[in-house]
Amino acid sequence: MAEIARLSGCSDWIDLEFVERQRTPPQLMKLGIRLHLAGLSLSDTVRELERFGVQRSRKAVHDWVQKADLQPADDASPNHVALDETVIRVNDEQYWLYAAVDPVTNRFLHIRLFPTYTTVLTETFLRELREKHDVSDAVFLVDGARHLQTALHRAGLRFRYERHGNRNSIERVLREVKRRTSSFSNTFSHADPDTAETWLQSFAVWHNSIN
Protein backbone atom coordinates (compact mmCIF):
# COMPACT_ATOMS: atom_id res chain seq x y z
CA MET A 1 0.00 0.00 0.00
CA ALA A 2 2.93 2.35 0.51
CA GLU A 3 3.71 2.17 -3.21
CA ILE A 4 0.10 3.03 -4.05
CA ALA A 5 0.36 6.14 -1.88
CA ARG A 6 3.62 7.12 -3.58
CA LEU A 7 2.10 6.85 -7.04
CA SER A 8 -1.28 8.35 -6.35
CA GLY A 9 -0.58 11.11 -3.84
CA CYS A 10 -3.67 12.71 -2.33
CA SER A 11 -6.87 11.43 -3.94
CA ASP A 12 -9.42 12.93 -1.54
CA TRP A 13 -10.91 14.88 -4.45
CA ILE A 14 -12.15 11.64 -6.07
CA ASP A 15 -15.59 10.53 -4.85
CA LEU A 16 -16.40 6.85 -5.43
CA GLU A 17 -20.07 7.00 -4.45
CA PHE A 18 -20.94 5.84 -7.98
CA VAL A 19 -19.49 2.37 -7.27
CA GLU A 20 -22.19 -0.28 -7.06
CA ARG A 21 -20.07 -3.44 -6.99
CA GLN A 22 -16.65 -3.06 -5.41
CA ARG A 23 -14.61 -5.37 -7.64
CA THR A 24 -11.52 -3.15 -7.34
CA PRO A 25 -10.02 -1.79 -4.09
CA PRO A 26 -11.02 1.89 -3.77
CA GLN A 27 -7.39 3.03 -3.50
CA LEU A 28 -6.60 1.37 -6.82
CA MET A 29 -9.67 2.83 -8.51
CA LYS A 30 -8.56 6.28 -7.39
CA LEU A 31 -5.04 5.48 -8.56
CA GLY A 32 -6.32 4.51 -12.00
CA ILE A 33 -8.37 7.70 -12.34
CA ARG A 34 -5.49 9.86 -11.15
CA LEU A 35 -2.87 8.25 -13.39
CA HIS A 36 -5.02 8.53 -16.49
CA LEU A 37 -5.83 12.19 -15.86
CA ALA A 38 -2.18 12.87 -15.03
CA GLY A 39 -1.01 11.70 -18.44
CA LEU A 40 -1.06 7.94 -18.83
CA SER A 41 -3.04 6.43 -21.68
CA LEU A 42 -5.80 4.00 -20.82
CA SER A 43 -3.54 1.11 -21.89
CA ASP A 44 -0.64 2.32 -19.74
CA THR A 45 -2.98 2.86 -16.80
CA VAL A 46 -4.23 -0.72 -17.11
CA ARG A 47 -0.63 -1.98 -17.14
CA GLU A 48 0.15 0.06 -14.03
CA LEU A 49 -2.80 -1.45 -12.19
CA GLU A 50 -1.65 -4.93 -13.16
CA ARG A 51 1.47 -4.33 -11.06
CA PHE A 52 -0.84 -4.52 -8.04
CA GLY A 53 -2.53 -7.70 -9.21
CA VAL A 54 -5.64 -5.94 -10.57
CA GLN A 55 -6.74 -6.74 -14.11
CA ARG A 56 -9.20 -4.28 -15.57
CA SER A 57 -10.02 -3.28 -19.13
CA ARG A 58 -9.39 0.07 -20.77
CA LYS A 59 -13.17 0.55 -20.81
CA ALA A 60 -13.32 0.00 -17.04
CA VAL A 61 -10.83 2.82 -16.38
CA HIS A 62 -12.64 5.02 -18.89
CA ASP A 63 -15.94 4.35 -17.10
CA TRP A 64 -14.41 5.17 -13.70
CA VAL A 65 -13.46 8.64 -14.95
CA GLN A 66 -16.86 9.20 -16.55
CA LYS A 67 -18.94 7.98 -13.61
CA ALA A 68 -16.94 9.88 -11.00
CA ASP A 69 -18.42 13.05 -12.58
CA LEU A 70 -15.68 15.31 -11.23
CA GLN A 71 -16.29 19.06 -11.25
CA PRO A 72 -14.05 21.99 -10.19
CA ALA A 73 -14.88 23.12 -6.65
CA ASP A 74 -17.29 26.01 -6.04
CA ASP A 75 -17.22 29.15 -3.91
CA ALA A 76 -13.99 30.85 -5.01
CA SER A 77 -13.70 34.65 -4.77
CA PRO A 78 -10.89 35.60 -7.17
CA ASN A 79 -9.80 39.17 -7.77
CA HIS A 80 -9.06 38.39 -11.42
CA VAL A 81 -10.42 35.79 -13.82
CA ALA A 82 -8.63 34.83 -17.02
CA LEU A 83 -11.23 33.94 -19.66
CA ASP A 84 -10.57 32.23 -22.97
CA GLU A 85 -11.59 29.44 -25.33
CA THR A 86 -9.71 26.99 -27.54
CA VAL A 87 -10.61 24.44 -30.21
CA ILE A 88 -10.91 20.77 -29.21
CA ARG A 89 -11.51 18.08 -31.83
CA VAL A 90 -14.19 15.47 -31.13
CA ASN A 91 -14.57 12.84 -33.87
CA ASP A 92 -12.76 15.18 -36.27
CA GLU A 93 -15.24 17.96 -35.60
CA GLN A 94 -14.36 21.26 -33.96
CA TYR A 95 -15.73 22.16 -30.55
CA TRP A 96 -14.87 25.14 -28.39
CA LEU A 97 -13.61 24.64 -24.88
CA TYR A 98 -14.47 27.64 -22.70
CA ALA A 99 -12.38 28.03 -19.55
CA ALA A 100 -12.16 30.44 -16.64
CA VAL A 101 -8.95 30.32 -14.57
CA ASP A 102 -7.81 32.10 -11.43
CA PRO A 103 -4.45 33.57 -12.57
CA VAL A 104 -3.13 33.64 -8.99
CA THR A 105 -3.60 29.92 -8.33
CA ASN A 106 -3.69 28.68 -11.96
CA ARG A 107 -6.79 26.69 -11.00
CA PHE A 108 -9.81 26.16 -13.21
CA LEU A 109 -12.94 27.90 -11.96
CA HIS A 110 -15.25 26.61 -14.67
CA ILE A 111 -14.93 24.67 -17.91
CA ARG A 112 -17.46 23.83 -20.64
CA LEU A 113 -17.45 22.41 -24.16
CA PHE A 114 -19.67 24.04 -26.80
CA PRO A 115 -20.26 23.21 -30.50
CA THR A 116 -19.35 26.77 -31.51
CA TYR A 117 -18.51 30.15 -30.01
CA THR A 118 -21.04 32.96 -29.83
CA THR A 119 -21.92 35.82 -27.54
CA VAL A 120 -25.02 33.91 -26.34
CA LEU A 121 -22.96 30.83 -25.41
CA THR A 122 -20.44 33.07 -23.65
CA GLU A 123 -23.31 34.56 -21.64
CA THR A 124 -24.39 31.03 -20.70
CA PHE A 125 -20.86 30.22 -19.57
CA LEU A 126 -20.66 33.42 -17.50
CA ARG A 127 -24.03 32.75 -15.88
CA GLU A 128 -22.87 29.29 -14.81
CA LEU A 129 -19.59 30.73 -13.56
CA ARG A 130 -21.44 33.31 -11.45
CA GLU A 131 -23.66 30.59 -9.98
CA LYS A 132 -20.58 28.71 -8.81
CA HIS A 133 -18.26 31.52 -7.71
CA ASP A 134 -18.29 35.08 -6.38
CA VAL A 135 -16.89 36.94 -9.40
CA SER A 136 -19.06 40.04 -9.29
CA ASP A 137 -16.13 42.26 -8.26
CA ALA A 138 -13.47 40.41 -10.25
CA VAL A 139 -11.71 41.87 -13.27
CA PHE A 140 -11.88 39.53 -16.26
CA LEU A 141 -8.74 39.30 -18.37
CA VAL A 142 -9.56 38.72 -22.04
CA ASP A 143 -7.98 38.94 -25.46
CA GLY A 144 -9.48 40.80 -28.41
CA ALA A 145 -12.37 38.35 -28.99
CA ARG A 146 -15.46 40.49 -29.41
CA HIS A 147 -17.92 37.81 -28.23
CA LEU A 148 -16.09 37.60 -24.88
CA GLN A 149 -16.04 41.35 -24.38
CA THR A 150 -19.66 41.81 -25.48
CA ALA A 151 -20.94 39.09 -23.14
CA LEU A 152 -19.01 40.53 -20.20
CA HIS A 153 -20.35 44.01 -20.95
CA ARG A 154 -23.94 42.71 -21.10
CA ALA A 155 -23.43 40.90 -17.78
CA GLY A 156 -22.16 44.08 -16.14
CA LEU A 157 -18.78 42.50 -15.37
CA ARG A 158 -15.52 44.42 -15.49
CA PHE A 159 -12.92 43.30 -17.98
CA ARG A 160 -9.52 44.31 -19.25
CA TYR A 161 -7.85 43.54 -22.54
CA GLU A 162 -4.57 41.83 -21.75
CA ARG A 163 -2.28 39.88 -24.03
CA HIS A 164 0.40 38.98 -21.50
CA GLY A 165 0.91 39.32 -17.74
CA ASN A 166 -1.67 37.48 -15.63
CA ARG A 167 -3.51 36.26 -18.71
CA ASN A 168 -0.54 34.03 -19.58
CA SER A 169 -1.83 31.62 -16.92
CA ILE A 170 -4.86 30.54 -18.92
CA GLU A 171 -2.82 30.21 -22.10
CA ARG A 172 -0.40 27.86 -20.29
CA VAL A 173 -3.29 25.86 -18.84
CA LEU A 174 -5.03 25.54 -22.21
CA ARG A 175 -1.77 24.49 -23.88
CA GLU A 176 -1.57 21.65 -21.36
CA VAL A 177 -5.17 20.67 -22.15
CA LYS A 178 -4.31 20.61 -25.86
CA ARG A 179 -1.23 18.50 -25.17
CA ARG A 180 -3.22 15.96 -23.17
CA THR A 181 -6.08 15.72 -25.64
CA SER A 182 -3.71 15.11 -28.55
CA SER A 183 -1.54 12.50 -26.79
CA PHE A 184 -2.02 8.79 -26.23
CA SER A 185 -4.68 8.68 -28.98
CA ASN A 186 -6.89 10.68 -26.64
CA THR A 187 -8.36 12.91 -29.35
CA PHE A 188 -11.92 11.91 -28.43
CA SER A 189 -12.40 9.67 -31.45
CA HIS A 190 -15.46 7.45 -31.14
CA ALA A 191 -16.70 9.69 -28.33
CA ASP A 192 -19.69 11.99 -28.06
CA PRO A 193 -19.31 15.63 -26.93
CA ASP A 194 -20.77 14.91 -23.47
CA THR A 195 -18.15 12.21 -22.88
CA ALA A 196 -15.40 14.58 -24.00
CA GLU A 197 -16.70 17.34 -21.74
CA THR A 198 -16.82 15.01 -18.73
CA TRP A 199 -13.19 14.01 -19.31
CA LEU A 200 -12.13 17.65 -19.68
CA GLN A 201 -13.90 18.62 -16.46
CA SER A 202 -12.25 15.69 -14.69
CA PHE A 203 -8.88 16.80 -16.02
CA ALA A 204 -9.57 20.27 -14.62
CA VAL A 205 -10.19 18.79 -11.15
CA TRP A 206 -6.94 16.80 -11.34
CA HIS A 207 -5.08 19.93 -12.49
CA ASN A 208 -6.52 21.90 -9.57
CA SER A 209 -5.43 19.16 -7.14
CA ILE A 210 -1.76 19.72 -7.98
CA ASN A 211 -1.85 23.52 -7.95
mmCIF file of N, CA and C in Angstrom, residues 74-127:
data_model
loop_
_atom_site.group_PDB
_atom_site.id
_atom_site.type_symbol
_atom_site.label_atom_id
_atom_site.label_comp_id
_atom_site.label_asym_id
_atom_site.label_seq_id
_atom_site.Cartn_x
_atom_site.Cartn_y
_atom_site.Cartn_z
ATOM 1 N N ASP A 74 -16.560 24.740 -6.014
ATOM 2 C CA ASP A 74 -17.291 26.008 -6.044
ATOM 3 C C ASP A 74 -16.752 26.979 -4.994
ATOM 4 N N ASP A 75 -17.366 28.163 -4.986
ATOM 5 C CA ASP A 75 -17.217 29.155 -3.906
ATOM 6 C C ASP A 75 -15.854 29.839 -3.845
ATOM 7 N N ALA A 76 -15.211 30.032 -4.979
ATOM 8 C CA ALA A 76 -13.994 30.851 -5.005
ATOM 9 C C ALA A 76 -14.383 32.325 -5.127
ATOM 10 N N SER A 77 -13.478 33.202 -4.679
ATOM 11 C CA SER A 77 -13.703 34.651 -4.771
ATOM 12 C C SER A 77 -12.456 35.319 -5.333
ATOM 13 N N PRO A 78 -12.134 35.070 -6.597
ATOM 14 C CA PRO A 78 -10.890 35.604 -7.169
ATOM 15 C C PRO A 78 -10.987 37.101 -7.449
ATOM 16 N N ASN A 79 -9.850 37.757 -7.397
ATOM 17 C CA ASN A 79 -9.797 39.173 -7.773
ATOM 18 C C ASN A 79 -9.740 39.350 -9.282
ATOM 19 N N HIS A 80 -9.151 38.368 -9.956
ATOM 20 C CA HIS A 80 -9.061 38.386 -11.418
ATOM 21 C C HIS A 80 -9.489 37.022 -11.949
ATOM 22 N N VAL A 81 -10.047 37.023 -13.136
ATOM 23 C CA VAL A 81 -10.421 35.786 -13.821
ATOM 24 C C VAL A 81 -9.909 35.868 -15.257
ATOM 25 N N ALA A 82 -9.090 34.917 -15.631
ATOM 26 C CA ALA A 82 -8.631 34.835 -17.022
ATOM 27 C C ALA A 82 -9.648 34.016 -17.801
ATOM 28 N N LEU A 83 -10.151 34.563 -18.884
ATOM 29 C CA LEU A 83 -11.226 33.939 -19.656
ATOM 30 C C LEU A 83 -10.764 33.726 -21.094
ATOM 31 N N ASP A 84 -10.993 32.515 -21.603
ATOM 32 C CA ASP A 84 -10.574 32.228 -22.974
ATOM 33 C C ASP A 84 -11.275 30.978 -23.475
ATOM 34 N N GLU A 85 -11.096 30.688 -24.770
ATOM 35 C CA GLU A 85 -11.585 29.437 -25.327
ATOM 36 C C GLU A 85 -10.569 28.916 -26.330
ATOM 37 N N THR A 86 -10.621 27.615 -26.586
ATOM 38 C CA THR A 86 -9.715 26.989 -27.543
ATOM 39 C C THR A 86 -10.461 25.874 -28.257
ATOM 40 N N VAL A 87 -9.955 25.479 -29.413
ATOM 41 C CA VAL A 87 -10.613 24.436 -30.206
ATOM 42 C C VAL A 87 -10.174 23.055 -29.728
ATOM 43 N N ILE A 88 -11.151 22.172 -29.540
ATOM 44 C CA ILE A 88 -10.914 20.770 -29.211
ATOM 45 C C ILE A 88 -11.600 19.936 -30.291
ATOM 46 N N ARG A 89 -10.921 18.914 -30.789
ATOM 47 C CA ARG A 89 -11.510 18.075 -31.827
ATOM 48 C C ARG A 89 -12.183 16.848 -31.199
ATOM 49 N N VAL A 90 -13.433 16.648 -31.565
ATOM 50 C CA VAL A 90 -14.192 15.474 -31.131
ATOM 51 C C VAL A 90 -14.704 14.783 -32.389
ATOM 52 N N ASN A 91 -14.196 13.562 -32.644
ATOM 53 C CA ASN A 91 -14.574 12.843 -33.869
ATOM 54 C C ASN A 91 -14.343 13.692 -35.116
ATOM 55 N N ASP A 92 -13.174 14.359 -35.131
ATOM 56 C CA ASP A 92 -12.757 15.177 -36.274
ATOM 57 C C ASP A 92 -13.650 16.393 -36.502
ATOM 58 N N GLU A 93 -14.464 16.732 -35.529
ATOM 59 C CA GLU A 93 -15.239 17.962 -35.605
ATOM 60 C C GLU A 93 -14.726 18.944 -34.569
ATOM 61 N N GLN A 94 -14.847 20.234 -34.866
ATOM 62 C CA GLN A 94 -14.355 21.261 -33.957
ATOM 63 C C GLN A 94 -15.397 21.611 -32.898
ATOM 64 N N TYR A 95 -14.933 21.655 -31.661
ATOM 65 C CA TYR A 95 -15.730 22.162 -30.551
ATOM 66 C C TYR A 95 -14.890 23.201 -29.821
ATOM 67 N N TRP A 96 -15.578 24.073 -29.097
ATOM 68 C CA TRP A 96 -14.866 25.141 -28.393
ATOM 69 C C TRP A 96 -14.922 24.898 -26.895
ATOM 70 N N LEU A 97 -13.736 24.816 -26.320
ATOM 71 C CA LEU A 97 -13.612 24.639 -24.876
ATOM 72 C C LEU A 97 -13.494 26.010 -24.230
ATOM 73 N N TYR A 98 -14.501 26.394 -23.469
ATOM 74 C CA TYR A 98 -14.470 27.643 -22.700
ATOM 75 C C TYR A 98 -13.866 27.344 -21.327
ATOM 76 N N ALA A 99 -13.003 28.231 -20.866
ATOM 77 C CA ALA A 99 -12.384 28.033 -19.554
ATOM 78 C C ALA A 99 -12.223 29.364 -18.841
ATOM 79 N N ALA A 100 -12.438 29.311 -17.522
ATOM 80 C CA ALA A 100 -12.157 30.441 -16.643
ATOM 81 C C ALA A 100 -11.153 29.958 -15.608
ATOM 82 N N VAL A 101 -10.059 30.719 -15.445
ATOM 83 C CA VAL A 101 -8.954 30.320 -14.572
ATOM 84 C C VAL A 101 -8.614 31.461 -13.622
ATOM 85 N N ASP A 102 -8.329 31.125 -12.385
ATOM 86 C CA ASP A 102 -7.808 32.101 -11.427
ATOM 87 C C ASP A 102 -6.315 32.260 -11.713
ATOM 88 N N PRO A 103 -5.865 33.419 -12.194
ATOM 89 C CA PRO A 103 -4.454 33.568 -12.569
ATOM 90 C C PRO A 103 -3.495 33.538 -11.385
ATOM 91 N N VAL A 104 -3.998 33.691 -10.171
ATOM 92 C CA VAL A 104 -3.133 33.639 -8.992
ATOM 93 C C VAL A 104 -2.799 32.191 -8.637
ATOM 94 N N THR A 105 -3.791 31.328 -8.709
ATOM 95 C CA THR A 105 -3.601 29.920 -8.325
ATOM 96 C C THR A 105 -3.400 28.998 -9.519
ATOM 97 N N ASN A 106 -3.707 29.502 -10.742
ATOM 98 C CA ASN A 106 -3.692 28.680 -11.962
ATOM 99 C C ASN A 106 -4.724 27.563 -11.913
ATOM 100 N N ARG A 107 -5.749 27.704 -11.095
ATOM 101 C CA ARG A 107 -6.786 26.687 -10.999
ATOM 102 C C ARG A 107 -7.983 27.028 -11.886
ATOM 103 N N PHE A 108 -8.568 25.983 -12.465
ATOM 104 C CA PHE A 108 -9.806 26.164 -13.211
ATOM 105 C C PHE A 108 -10.925 26.559 -12.262
ATOM 106 N N LEU A 109 -11.722 27.532 -12.682
ATOM 107 C CA LEU A 109 -12.936 27.899 -11.959
ATOM 108 C C LEU A 109 -14.160 27.250 -12.613
ATOM 109 N N HIS A 110 -14.131 27.195 -13.929
ATOM 110 C CA HIS A 110 -15.255 26.608 -14.666
ATOM 111 C C HIS A 110 -14.750 26.215 -16.049
ATOM 112 N N ILE A 111 -15.362 25.175 -16.620
ATOM 113 C CA ILE A 111 -14.927 24.675 -17.914
ATOM 114 C C ILE A 111 -16.132 24.035 -18.601
ATOM 115 N N ARG A 112 -16.343 24.374 -19.879
ATOM 116 C CA ARG A 112 -17.460 23.826 -20.637
ATOM 117 C C ARG A 112 -17.040 23.617 -22.091
ATOM 118 N N LEU A 113 -17.716 22.694 -22.754
ATOM 119 C CA LEU A 113 -17.451 22.413 -24.165
ATOM 120 C C LEU A 113 -18.707 22.754 -24.966
ATOM 121 N N PHE A 114 -18.544 23.613 -25.980
ATOM 122 C CA PHE A 114 -19.671 24.036 -26.803
ATOM 123 C C PHE A 114 -19.399 23.718 -28.273
ATOM 124 N N PRO A 115 -20.456 23.538 -29.079
ATOM 125 C CA PRO A 115 -20.256 23.212 -30.495
ATOM 126 C C PRO A 115 -19.752 24.381 -31.326
ATOM 127 N N THR A 116 -19.843 25.594 -30.802
ATOM 128 C CA THR A 116 -19.345 26.765 -31.512
ATOM 129 C C THR A 116 -19.064 27.856 -30.479
ATOM 130 N N TYR A 117 -18.703 29.038 -30.938
ATOM 131 C CA TYR A 117 -18.509 30.150 -30.009
ATOM 132 C C TYR A 117 -19.379 31.317 -30.476
ATOM 133 N N THR A 118 -20.171 31.820 -29.564
ATOM 134 C CA THR A 118 -21.043 32.963 -29.830
ATOM 135 C C THR A 118 -21.147 33.795 -28.565
ATOM 136 N N THR A 119 -21.691 34.979 -28.714
ATOM 137 C CA THR A 119 -21.921 35.819 -27.543
ATOM 138 C C THR A 119 -22.933 35.169 -26.600
ATOM 139 N N VAL A 120 -23.986 34.546 -27.157
ATOM 140 C CA VAL A 120 -25.015 33.911 -26.337
ATOM 141 C C VAL A 120 -24.432 32.759 -25.520
ATOM 142 N N LEU A 121 -23.584 31.923 -26.139
ATOM 143 C CA LEU A 121 -22.964 30.828 -25.405
ATOM 144 C C LEU A 121 -22.003 31.358 -24.341
ATOM 145 N N THR A 122 -21.321 32.456 -24.647
ATOM 146 C CA THR A 122 -20.439 33.068 -23.653
ATOM 147 C C THR A 122 -21.250 33.567 -22.467
ATOM 148 N N GLU A 123 -22.429 34.122 -22.723
ATOM 149 C CA GLU A 123 -23.306 34.562 -21.637
ATOM 150 C C GLU A 123 -23.754 33.373 -20.788
ATOM 151 N N THR A 124 -24.030 32.243 -21.446
ATOM 152 C CA THR A 124 -24.394 31.032 -20.705
ATOM 153 C C THR A 124 -23.248 30.602 -19.803
ATOM 154 N N PHE A 125 -22.037 30.606 -20.343
ATOM 155 C CA PHE A 125 -20.859 30.218 -19.567
ATOM 156 C C PHE A 125 -20.677 31.152 -18.368
ATOM 157 N N LEU A 126 -20.829 32.450 -18.585
ATOM 158 C CA LEU A 126 -20.657 33.420 -17.502
ATOM 159 C C LEU A 126 -21.739 33.259 -16.436
ATOM 160 N N ARG A 127 -22.961 32.961 -16.851
ATOM 161 C CA ARG A 127 -24.031 32.751 -15.875
ATOM 162 C C ARG A 127 -23.714 31.554 -14.986
#
